[in-house]
């Protein structure tokens, strides 16, 4: 049992990064992401002093440059519009906070496992998301546990309780759905491409259990999860090897396990739907679109109807279209839609730079790691899909990839090195 303690600690640290929380006994402006970022800066500084050089991948330098340009455009927008809304004018700070936090997570994983690659980080993220789904069910079902969590964790749970939404420890609403979606795609990528995983029946079963649990319970937390579920299943089907002329044994085995666990998930869900009132409510919310399609003949949800009816709000003059109004916070335009909020804040100029950043990041990793090229193309696609529903970004996942031993291998042609300058 003792040997599992390091893995548990790594899992908690990963959750603190992926699902940041604030504590009730600390200032509300301090969260776990910031704490990990500070630790990451210290660790990176110590490593640079010890090795007497600083190595920065060129790919990361260009990403930093794009983030700086975007921040400057946002600052100019606030300046010429005489506002003090610096929500994204300080994006470069957020950029480095995510990098610092990711460095801490990967350094801890490297210390425990000896290396940090895509497989290890995906296993931890899958475990964290699975745990968040279980925690959300416990918080909703066990009042004593909910009181315990709310005593120490500050995550805006008053609002979540008022609107009747499930939440884990840091996992709630669309930010949770975005993260669940990315991890579902990563699980599909791992199952499709990692030979060691494909030869391990227990690992396959555990990953598929996590996949279906996140797909079902994750949708009760945030219906954005369904986007990742669909993309993950499509990715799995395309890359599983089941539709080639010569089908390998491990592909057949993977397909059988997937089918069996999918059938099990459906049977268990249908059973609980019919006998458990709470689960009935969860499913009616999570898959409202499917129920409306079956019962009313059209796909619709209350949230998408509201988005389409009220929230497509665009600039009303040419200047705002170009450089924005410099206003973003406090739901000032009464819209959640990412495209609208970004363009209203920093105009088409700022939004174009921001969008290019995530096209660039996806392209960099797609070219760097051909085995996972389809996954990174899906990430690029998801970025633009998420913006139909929420104003967010997914740099937190790319920050982890920049810290892996696998995707960014620095060599003399790909690094900027400042040797003996410390």
Tab-separated table of C-alpha atoms in Angstrom:
chain	number	residue	atom	x	y	z
A	1	UNK	CA	0.000	0.000	0.000
A	2	UNK	CA	2.835	2.397	0.861
A	3	UNK	CA	4.274	2.146	-2.642
A	4	UNK	CA	1.078	3.663	-4.054
A	5	UNK	CA	1.422	6.842	-1.982
A	6	UNK	CA	3.778	8.564	-4.492
A	7	UNK	CA	1.294	7.822	-7.298
A	8	UNK	CA	-1.523	9.295	-5.203
A	9	UNK	CA	0.516	12.433	-4.519
A	10	UNK	CA	1.271	12.824	-8.234
A	11	UNK	CA	-2.427	12.387	-9.004
A	12	UNK	CA	-3.391	15.114	-6.526
A	13	UNK	CA	-0.769	17.492	-7.950
A	14	UNK	CA	-2.007	16.745	-11.474
A	15	UNK	CA	-5.578	17.488	-10.379
A	16	UNK	CA	-4.485	20.757	-8.753
A	17	UNK	CA	-3.006	21.750	-12.126
A	18	UNK	CA	-5.761	20.474	-14.405
A	19	UNK	CA	-8.653	21.515	-12.134
A	20	UNK	CA	-7.332	24.482	-10.116
A	21	UNK	CA	-9.021	25.288	-6.817
A	22	UNK	CA	-8.743	27.912	-4.106
A	23	UNK	CA	-8.750	27.096	-0.412
A	24	UNK	CA	-11.006	28.829	2.086
A	25	UNK	CA	-8.048	29.430	4.419
A	26	UNK	CA	-6.017	31.252	1.725
A	27	UNK	CA	-6.708	34.530	-0.130
A	28	UNK	CA	-9.299	33.981	-2.867
A	29	UNK	CA	-6.857	35.253	-5.508
A	30	UNK	CA	-4.453	32.374	-4.789
A	31	UNK	CA	-5.205	29.023	-6.395
A	32	UNK	CA	-3.359	25.748	-6.837
A	33	UNK	CA	-2.354	26.576	-10.414
A	34	UNK	CA	-0.471	29.650	-9.193
A	35	UNK	CA	1.190	27.728	-6.385
A	36	UNK	CA	2.385	25.062	-8.828
A	37	UNK	CA	3.609	27.778	-11.204
A	38	UNK	CA	5.780	29.333	-8.482
A	39	UNK	CA	7.197	25.904	-7.646
A	40	UNK	CA	7.829	25.328	-11.362
A	41	UNK	CA	9.770	28.577	-11.685
A	42	UNK	CA	11.927	27.590	-8.709
A	43	UNK	CA	12.539	24.102	-10.134
A	44	UNK	CA	13.375	25.455	-13.593
A	45	UNK	CA	15.702	28.052	-12.087
A	46	UNK	CA	17.465	25.440	-9.956
A	47	UNK	CA	17.895	23.143	-12.963
A	48	UNK	CA	19.319	25.974	-15.085
A	49	UNK	CA	21.816	26.931	-12.379
A	50	UNK	CA	22.854	23.316	-11.873
A	51	UNK	CA	23.329	22.693	-15.607
A	52	UNK	CA	24.718	26.203	-16.220
A	53	UNK	CA	22.513	26.777	-19.259
A	54	UNK	CA	18.960	27.537	-20.299
A	55	UNK	CA	17.471	25.456	-23.089
A	56	UNK	CA	14.283	26.683	-24.735
A	57	UNK	CA	12.740	24.892	-27.742
A	58	UNK	CA	12.326	27.166	-30.753
A	59	UNK	CA	8.717	26.020	-31.059
A	60	UNK	CA	7.997	27.370	-27.585
A	61	UNK	CA	9.795	30.651	-28.281
A	62	UNK	CA	7.563	31.333	-31.271
A	63	UNK	CA	4.465	30.474	-29.228
A	64	UNK	CA	5.629	32.936	-26.561
A	65	UNK	CA	6.081	35.571	-29.253
A	66	UNK	CA	2.532	35.061	-30.547
A	67	UNK	CA	1.148	35.233	-26.995
A	68	UNK	CA	3.021	38.515	-26.399
A	69	UNK	CA	1.601	40.003	-29.617
A	70	UNK	CA	-1.920	38.968	-28.605
A	71	UNK	CA	-1.468	40.507	-25.151
A	72	UNK	CA	-0.228	43.763	-26.691
A	73	UNK	CA	-3.219	43.951	-29.043
A	74	UNK	CA	-5.566	43.428	-26.098
A	75	UNK	CA	-3.741	46.122	-24.120
A	76	UNK	CA	-4.011	48.534	-27.053
A	77	UNK	CA	-7.739	47.782	-27.241
A	78	UNK	CA	-8.220	48.649	-23.573
A	79	UNK	CA	-6.049	51.756	-23.948
A	80	UNK	CA	-7.773	53.302	-26.961
A	81	UNK	CA	-11.185	52.492	-25.482
A	82	UNK	CA	-10.243	53.930	-22.052
A	83	UNK	CA	-11.152	50.778	-20.130
A	84	UNK	CA	-9.308	48.970	-17.362
A	85	UNK	CA	-10.481	45.474	-18.325
A	86	UNK	CA	-7.166	43.639	-18.721
A	87	UNK	CA	-8.709	40.147	-18.890
A	88	UNK	CA	-6.565	39.085	-21.848
A	89	UNK	CA	-4.104	41.970	-21.912
A	90	UNK	CA	-2.236	39.896	-19.344
A	91	UNK	CA	-2.588	36.669	-21.303
A	92	UNK	CA	1.178	36.256	-21.481
A	93	UNK	CA	1.189	36.033	-17.670
A	94	UNK	CA	-1.449	33.292	-17.779
A	95	UNK	CA	0.635	31.613	-20.499
A	96	UNK	CA	3.678	31.423	-18.218
A	97	UNK	CA	1.590	30.398	-15.205
A	98	UNK	CA	0.342	27.356	-17.140
A	99	UNK	CA	3.893	26.603	-18.287
A	100	UNK	CA	5.222	26.840	-14.742
A	101	UNK	CA	2.474	24.610	-13.388
A	102	UNK	CA	3.003	22.077	-16.173
A	103	UNK	CA	6.735	22.040	-15.448
A	104	UNK	CA	6.024	21.160	-11.809
A	105	UNK	CA	3.611	18.361	-12.735
A	106	UNK	CA	5.991	16.820	-15.257
A	107	UNK	CA	9.008	17.189	-12.972
A	108	UNK	CA	7.189	15.362	-10.166
A	109	UNK	CA	6.103	12.603	-12.565
A	110	UNK	CA	9.674	12.331	-13.835
A	111	UNK	CA	10.933	12.012	-10.259
A	112	UNK	CA	8.479	9.189	-9.478
A	113	UNK	CA	8.560	7.316	-12.799
A	114	UNK	CA	11.975	8.204	-14.199
A	115	UNK	CA	10.428	9.724	-17.327
A	116	UNK	CA	7.329	11.576	-18.445
A	117	UNK	CA	5.814	10.713	-21.809
A	118	UNK	CA	2.409	10.822	-23.448
A	119	UNK	CA	1.354	7.486	-21.996
A	120	UNK	CA	2.140	8.424	-18.397
A	121	UNK	CA	0.531	11.865	-18.563
A	122	UNK	CA	-2.583	10.428	-20.237
A	123	UNK	CA	-2.931	7.745	-17.570
A	124	UNK	CA	-2.745	10.352	-14.822
A	125	UNK	CA	-5.179	12.708	-16.558
A	126	UNK	CA	-7.605	9.841	-17.188
A	127	UNK	CA	-7.370	8.874	-13.521
A	128	UNK	CA	-7.894	12.463	-12.391
A	129	UNK	CA	-10.952	12.980	-14.625
A	130	UNK	CA	-12.418	9.619	-13.572
A	131	UNK	CA	-11.918	10.578	-9.915
A	132	UNK	CA	-13.520	13.982	-10.459
A	133	UNK	CA	-16.612	12.253	-11.858
A	134	UNK	CA	-16.830	9.984	-8.798
A	135	UNK	CA	-16.259	12.950	-6.465
A	136	UNK	CA	-19.043	14.884	-8.190
A	137	UNK	CA	-21.479	12.028	-7.577
A	138	UNK	CA	-20.365	11.791	-3.940
A	139	UNK	CA	-20.683	15.543	-3.355
A	140	UNK	CA	-24.188	15.473	-4.789
A	141	UNK	CA	-25.305	12.326	-2.949
A	142	UNK	CA	-23.567	12.550	0.445
A	143	UNK	CA	-24.368	15.781	2.356
A	144	UNK	CA	-21.619	15.216	4.937
A	145	UNK	CA	-19.008	14.867	2.199
A	146	UNK	CA	-20.337	17.983	0.443
A	147	UNK	CA	-20.039	19.970	3.683
A	148	UNK	CA	-16.479	18.688	4.180
A	149	UNK	CA	-15.432	19.715	0.663
A	150	UNK	CA	-17.120	23.118	0.884
A	151	UNK	CA	-15.436	23.788	4.230
A	152	UNK	CA	-11.962	23.738	2.697
A	153	UNK	CA	-12.472	24.328	-1.043
A	154	UNK	CA	-13.638	27.575	-2.613
A	155	UNK	CA	-14.853	27.129	-6.196
A	156	UNK	CA	-18.023	29.195	-6.501
A	157	UNK	CA	-20.130	26.316	-5.228
A	158	UNK	CA	-22.864	28.684	-4.016
A	159	UNK	CA	-23.751	29.466	-7.633
A	160	UNK	CA	-23.443	25.804	-8.637
A	161	UNK	CA	-25.822	24.783	-5.856
A	162	UNK	CA	-28.277	27.523	-6.833
A	163	UNK	CA	-28.458	26.336	-10.459
A	164	UNK	CA	-28.430	22.661	-9.455
A	165	UNK	CA	-25.244	21.656	-11.268
A	166	UNK	CA	-22.923	18.801	-10.334
A	167	UNK	CA	-19.348	19.678	-9.488
A	168	UNK	CA	-16.214	17.894	-8.368
A	169	UNK	CA	-13.214	19.446	-6.652
A	170	UNK	CA	-12.359	22.136	-9.187
A	171	UNK	CA	-14.348	20.469	-11.972
A	172	UNK	CA	-17.519	22.279	-12.988
A	173	UNK	CA	-19.390	23.825	-15.899
A	174	UNK	CA	-17.783	24.333	-19.324
A	175	UNK	CA	-14.129	24.419	-18.143
A	176	UNK	CA	-14.610	20.869	-16.861
A	177	UNK	CA	-16.318	19.831	-20.099
A	178	UNK	CA	-13.412	21.188	-22.143
A	179	UNK	CA	-10.912	19.233	-20.051
A	180	UNK	CA	-12.976	16.040	-20.117
A	181	UNK	CA	-13.223	16.335	-23.902
A	182	UNK	CA	-9.470	16.646	-24.367
A	183	UNK	CA	-8.754	13.703	-22.077
A	184	UNK	CA	-11.299	11.503	-23.881
A	185	UNK	CA	-9.464	12.183	-27.142
A	186	UNK	CA	-6.119	11.459	-25.448
A	187	UNK	CA	-7.431	8.129	-24.127
A	188	UNK	CA	-8.536	7.211	-27.647
A	189	UNK	CA	-5.113	8.215	-28.962
A	190	UNK	CA	-3.321	6.093	-26.382
A	191	UNK	CA	-5.489	3.042	-27.101
A	192	UNK	CA	-4.979	3.457	-30.827
A	193	UNK	CA	-1.227	4.038	-30.897
A	194	UNK	CA	0.570	2.677	-27.829
A	195	UNK	CA	1.739	-0.905	-28.400
A	196	UNK	CA	2.348	-1.640	-24.714
A	197	UNK	CA	-1.162	-0.536	-23.804
A	198	UNK	CA	-2.731	-2.550	-26.635
A	199	UNK	CA	-1.040	-5.702	-25.344
A	200	UNK	CA	-2.229	-5.180	-21.757
A	201	UNK	CA	-5.842	-6.270	-21.261
A	202	UNK	CA	-6.074	-4.745	-17.782
A	203	UNK	CA	-4.799	-1.369	-19.004
A	204	UNK	CA	-7.244	-1.424	-21.925
A	205	UNK	CA	-10.158	-2.293	-19.635
A	206	UNK	CA	-9.278	0.425	-17.109
A	207	UNK	CA	-8.885	3.067	-19.817
A	208	UNK	CA	-12.202	2.107	-21.402
A	209	UNK	CA	-13.933	2.184	-18.004
A	210	UNK	CA	-12.506	5.675	-17.488
A	211	UNK	CA	-13.595	6.661	-21.005
A	212	UNK	CA	-17.212	5.592	-20.534
A	213	UNK	CA	-17.428	6.961	-16.984
A	214	UNK	CA	-16.132	10.365	-18.082
A	215	UNK	CA	-18.446	10.292	-21.107
A	216	UNK	CA	-21.538	9.613	-18.991
A	217	UNK	CA	-20.880	11.354	-15.674
A	218	UNK	CA	-18.807	14.082	-17.319
A	219	UNK	CA	-21.840	15.025	-19.388
A	220	UNK	CA	-23.870	15.493	-16.211
A	221	UNK	CA	-21.232	17.986	-15.041
A	222	UNK	CA	-20.938	19.726	-18.415
A	223	UNK	CA	-22.627	18.824	-21.675
A	224	UNK	CA	-19.571	20.153	-23.506
A	225	UNK	CA	-18.104	16.720	-22.713
A	226	UNK	CA	-20.222	15.193	-25.475
A	227	UNK	CA	-18.022	16.906	-28.074
A	228	UNK	CA	-14.968	15.049	-26.778
A	229	UNK	CA	-16.931	11.812	-26.485
A	230	UNK	CA	-17.944	11.927	-30.159
A	231	UNK	CA	-14.442	12.923	-31.290
A	232	UNK	CA	-12.863	10.264	-29.066
A	233	UNK	CA	-15.072	7.481	-30.425
A	234	UNK	CA	-14.486	8.636	-34.010
A	235	UNK	CA	-10.718	8.763	-33.392
A	236	UNK	CA	-10.805	5.292	-31.851
A	237	UNK	CA	-12.757	3.809	-34.770
A	238	UNK	CA	-10.531	5.428	-37.401
A	239	UNK	CA	-7.236	4.501	-35.722
A	240	UNK	CA	-8.085	1.141	-34.150
A	241	UNK	CA	-6.998	-0.865	-37.191
A	242	UNK	CA	-10.327	-2.710	-37.354
A	243	UNK	CA	-11.098	-1.519	-40.872
A	244	UNK	CA	-7.886	-2.471	-42.636
A	245	UNK	CA	-7.546	-5.271	-45.159
A	246	UNK	CA	-5.291	-7.131	-42.734
A	247	UNK	CA	-6.655	-6.801	-39.204
A	248	UNK	CA	-4.142	-7.538	-36.447
A	249	UNK	CA	-4.979	-9.620	-33.393
A	250	UNK	CA	-4.511	-6.726	-30.969
A	251	UNK	CA	-6.983	-4.646	-33.000
A	252	UNK	CA	-9.588	-7.417	-32.812
A	253	UNK	CA	-9.017	-7.767	-29.062
A	254	UNK	CA	-9.302	-4.010	-28.590
A	255	UNK	CA	-12.518	-3.902	-30.602
A	256	UNK	CA	-14.062	-6.755	-28.604
A	257	UNK	CA	-13.182	-5.131	-25.264
A	258	UNK	CA	-14.532	-1.806	-26.478
A	259	UNK	CA	-17.793	-3.418	-27.594
A	260	UNK	CA	-18.236	-5.386	-24.361
A	261	UNK	CA	-17.592	-2.400	-22.111
A	262	UNK	CA	-19.782	-0.154	-24.273
A	263	UNK	CA	-22.608	-2.681	-23.960
A	264	UNK	CA	-22.019	-2.888	-20.200
A	265	UNK	CA	-22.086	0.903	-19.874
A	266	UNK	CA	-25.354	1.098	-21.817
A	267	UNK	CA	-27.017	-1.703	-19.807
A	268	UNK	CA	-25.952	-0.247	-16.442
A	269	UNK	CA	-27.033	3.258	-17.480
A	270	UNK	CA	-30.452	2.066	-18.689
A	271	UNK	CA	-30.963	0.090	-15.475
A	272	UNK	CA	-30.045	3.025	-13.221
A	273	UNK	CA	-32.113	5.371	-15.390
A	274	UNK	CA	-35.195	3.281	-14.645
A	275	UNK	CA	-34.659	2.556	-10.940
A	276	UNK	CA	-32.799	5.588	-9.549
A	277	UNK	CA	-34.502	8.993	-9.533
A	278	UNK	CA	-31.247	10.918	-9.126
A	279	UNK	CA	-29.580	9.083	-12.018
A	280	UNK	CA	-32.726	9.641	-14.091
A	281	UNK	CA	-32.315	13.377	-13.567
A	282	UNK	CA	-28.612	13.231	-14.400
A	283	UNK	CA	-29.256	11.457	-17.703
A	284	UNK	CA	-32.141	13.727	-18.712
A	285	UNK	CA	-29.807	16.700	-18.319
A	286	UNK	CA	-26.648	15.112	-19.722
A	287	UNK	CA	-28.256	13.753	-22.883
A	288	UNK	CA	-31.129	16.206	-23.268
A	289	UNK	CA	-30.397	16.520	-26.970
A	290	UNK	CA	-30.777	12.771	-27.557
A	291	UNK	CA	-33.996	12.602	-25.539
A	292	UNK	CA	-35.476	15.546	-27.451
A	293	UNK	CA	-34.482	13.928	-30.747
A	294	UNK	CA	-36.241	10.684	-29.813
A	295	UNK	CA	-39.271	12.238	-28.130
A	296	UNK	CA	-39.792	15.401	-30.194
A	297	UNK	CA	-38.031	14.602	-33.443
A	298	UNK	CA	-35.450	17.381	-33.186
A	299	UNK	CA	-32.062	17.801	-31.551
A	300	UNK	CA	-32.202	20.665	-29.066
A	301	UNK	CA	-31.099	21.584	-25.560
A	302	UNK	CA	-32.087	24.477	-23.335
A	303	UNK	CA	-28.540	25.864	-23.341
A	304	UNK	CA	-28.023	25.734	-27.121
A	305	UNK	CA	-31.481	27.215	-27.682
A	306	UNK	CA	-30.568	30.118	-25.409
A	307	UNK	CA	-27.216	30.576	-27.159
A	308	UNK	CA	-28.856	30.691	-30.580
A	309	UNK	CA	-31.737	32.887	-29.424
A	310	UNK	CA	-29.938	35.495	-27.321
A	311	UNK	CA	-26.163	35.317	-27.428
A	312	UNK	CA	-24.988	35.903	-30.997
A	313	UNK	CA	-24.012	39.499	-30.314
A	314	UNK	CA	-21.615	41.272	-32.690
A	315	UNK	CA	-19.942	44.705	-32.843
A	316	UNK	CA	-22.063	47.547	-34.186
A	317	UNK	CA	-19.307	49.705	-35.670
A	318	UNK	CA	-16.186	49.211	-37.770
A	319	UNK	CA	-13.724	50.194	-35.052
A	320	UNK	CA	-15.064	47.582	-32.639
A	321	UNK	CA	-14.930	44.966	-35.399
A	322	UNK	CA	-11.249	45.772	-35.955
A	323	UNK	CA	-9.807	46.403	-32.485
A	324	UNK	CA	-12.674	45.644	-30.090
A	325	UNK	CA	-14.206	47.580	-27.220
A	326	UNK	CA	-11.755	46.557	-24.498
A	327	UNK	CA	-14.571	45.018	-22.434
A	328	UNK	CA	-14.737	41.334	-21.483
A	329	UNK	CA	-15.417	40.726	-17.781
A	330	UNK	CA	-18.662	40.699	-15.789
A	331	UNK	CA	-20.758	39.277	-18.627
A	332	UNK	CA	-20.827	42.805	-20.031
A	333	UNK	CA	-22.349	41.817	-23.392
A	334	UNK	CA	-24.615	39.075	-21.989
A	335	UNK	CA	-23.055	36.366	-24.133
A	336	UNK	CA	-21.039	33.225	-23.426
A	337	UNK	CA	-20.054	32.566	-27.046
A	338	UNK	CA	-16.287	32.671	-27.416
A	339	UNK	CA	-16.242	34.133	-30.919
A	340	UNK	CA	-18.476	37.027	-29.861
A	341	UNK	CA	-16.656	37.770	-26.614
A	342	UNK	CA	-13.166	37.732	-28.148
A	343	UNK	CA	-14.122	39.879	-31.139
A	344	UNK	CA	-16.036	42.324	-28.947
A	345	UNK	CA	-12.997	42.543	-26.647
A	346	UNK	CA	-10.043	42.772	-29.040
A	347	UNK	CA	-11.586	42.809	-32.514
A	348	UNK	CA	-10.833	40.646	-35.500
A	349	UNK	CA	-7.176	41.658	-35.284
A	350	UNK	CA	-6.725	40.278	-31.782
A	351	UNK	CA	-8.931	37.247	-32.339
A	352	UNK	CA	-7.017	36.300	-35.508
A	353	UNK	CA	-3.725	36.299	-33.610
A	354	UNK	CA	-5.268	34.271	-30.779
A	355	UNK	CA	-6.720	31.725	-33.206
A	356	UNK	CA	-3.392	31.488	-35.040
A	357	UNK	CA	-1.652	30.624	-31.753
A	358	UNK	CA	-3.695	27.434	-31.413
A	359	UNK	CA	-3.398	26.550	-35.080
A	360	UNK	CA	0.358	26.902	-34.666
A	361	UNK	CA	0.482	24.818	-31.479
A	362	UNK	CA	-1.569	22.011	-33.013
A	363	UNK	CA	0.532	22.048	-36.184
A	364	UNK	CA	3.830	22.007	-34.258
A	365	UNK	CA	2.965	18.859	-32.334
A	366	UNK	CA	1.219	17.211	-35.293
A	367	UNK	CA	4.423	17.558	-37.320
A	368	UNK	CA	6.655	16.619	-34.397
A	369	UNK	CA	4.857	13.373	-33.562
A	370	UNK	CA	3.280	11.748	-36.674
A	371	UNK	CA	1.885	8.871	-34.587
A	372	UNK	CA	-0.420	11.297	-32.786
A	373	UNK	CA	-0.990	13.640	-35.728
A	374	UNK	CA	-4.717	12.960	-35.905
A	375	UNK	CA	-5.076	13.691	-32.193
A	376	UNK	CA	-3.493	17.118	-32.542
A	377	UNK	CA	-5.620	17.876	-35.598
A	378	UNK	CA	-8.664	17.014	-33.474
A	379	UNK	CA	-7.363	19.387	-30.774
A	380	UNK	CA	-7.169	22.151	-33.392
A	381	UNK	CA	-10.739	21.357	-34.446
A	382	UNK	CA	-11.974	21.277	-30.841
A	383	UNK	CA	-10.494	24.704	-30.125
A	384	UNK	CA	-12.769	26.284	-32.714
A	385	UNK	CA	-15.769	24.168	-31.694
A	386	UNK	CA	-15.429	25.150	-28.024
A	387	UNK	CA	-15.577	28.823	-28.997
A	388	UNK	CA	-19.144	28.321	-30.204
A	389	UNK	CA	-20.072	27.777	-26.575
A	390	UNK	CA	-17.517	29.365	-24.271
A	391	UNK	CA	-14.617	31.834	-24.279
A	392	UNK	CA	-11.660	29.722	-23.223
A	393	UNK	CA	-8.446	28.245	-24.541
A	394	UNK	CA	-6.642	24.921	-24.247
A	395	UNK	CA	-3.053	26.054	-23.760
A	396	UNK	CA	-2.987	24.183	-20.442
A	397	UNK	CA	-2.787	20.889	-22.365
A	398	UNK	CA	-0.079	22.133	-24.748
A	399	UNK	CA	1.908	23.401	-21.755
A	400	UNK	CA	2.081	19.807	-20.507
A	401	UNK	CA	3.192	18.571	-23.932
A	402	UNK	CA	6.016	21.130	-24.007
A	403	UNK	CA	7.311	19.593	-20.767
A	404	UNK	CA	7.217	15.949	-21.904
A	405	UNK	CA	10.373	14.019	-22.709
A	406	UNK	CA	8.625	12.575	-25.763
A	407	UNK	CA	7.257	15.391	-27.903
A	408	UNK	CA	9.899	18.073	-27.498
A	409	UNK	CA	13.379	16.572	-27.716
A	410	UNK	CA	15.822	19.438	-27.770
A	411	UNK	CA	18.825	19.164	-30.051
A	412	UNK	CA	21.375	21.633	-31.328
A	413	UNK	CA	19.223	22.656	-34.301
A	414	UNK	CA	16.070	23.163	-32.271
A	415	UNK	CA	17.191	24.977	-29.156
A	416	UNK	CA	18.148	28.395	-28.007
A	417	UNK	CA	20.881	27.806	-25.461
A	418	UNK	CA	22.380	30.358	-23.103
A	419	UNK	CA	25.314	28.440	-21.728
A	420	UNK	CA	27.396	29.659	-18.770
A	421	UNK	CA	25.382	32.862	-18.639
A	422	UNK	CA	23.760	32.268	-15.276
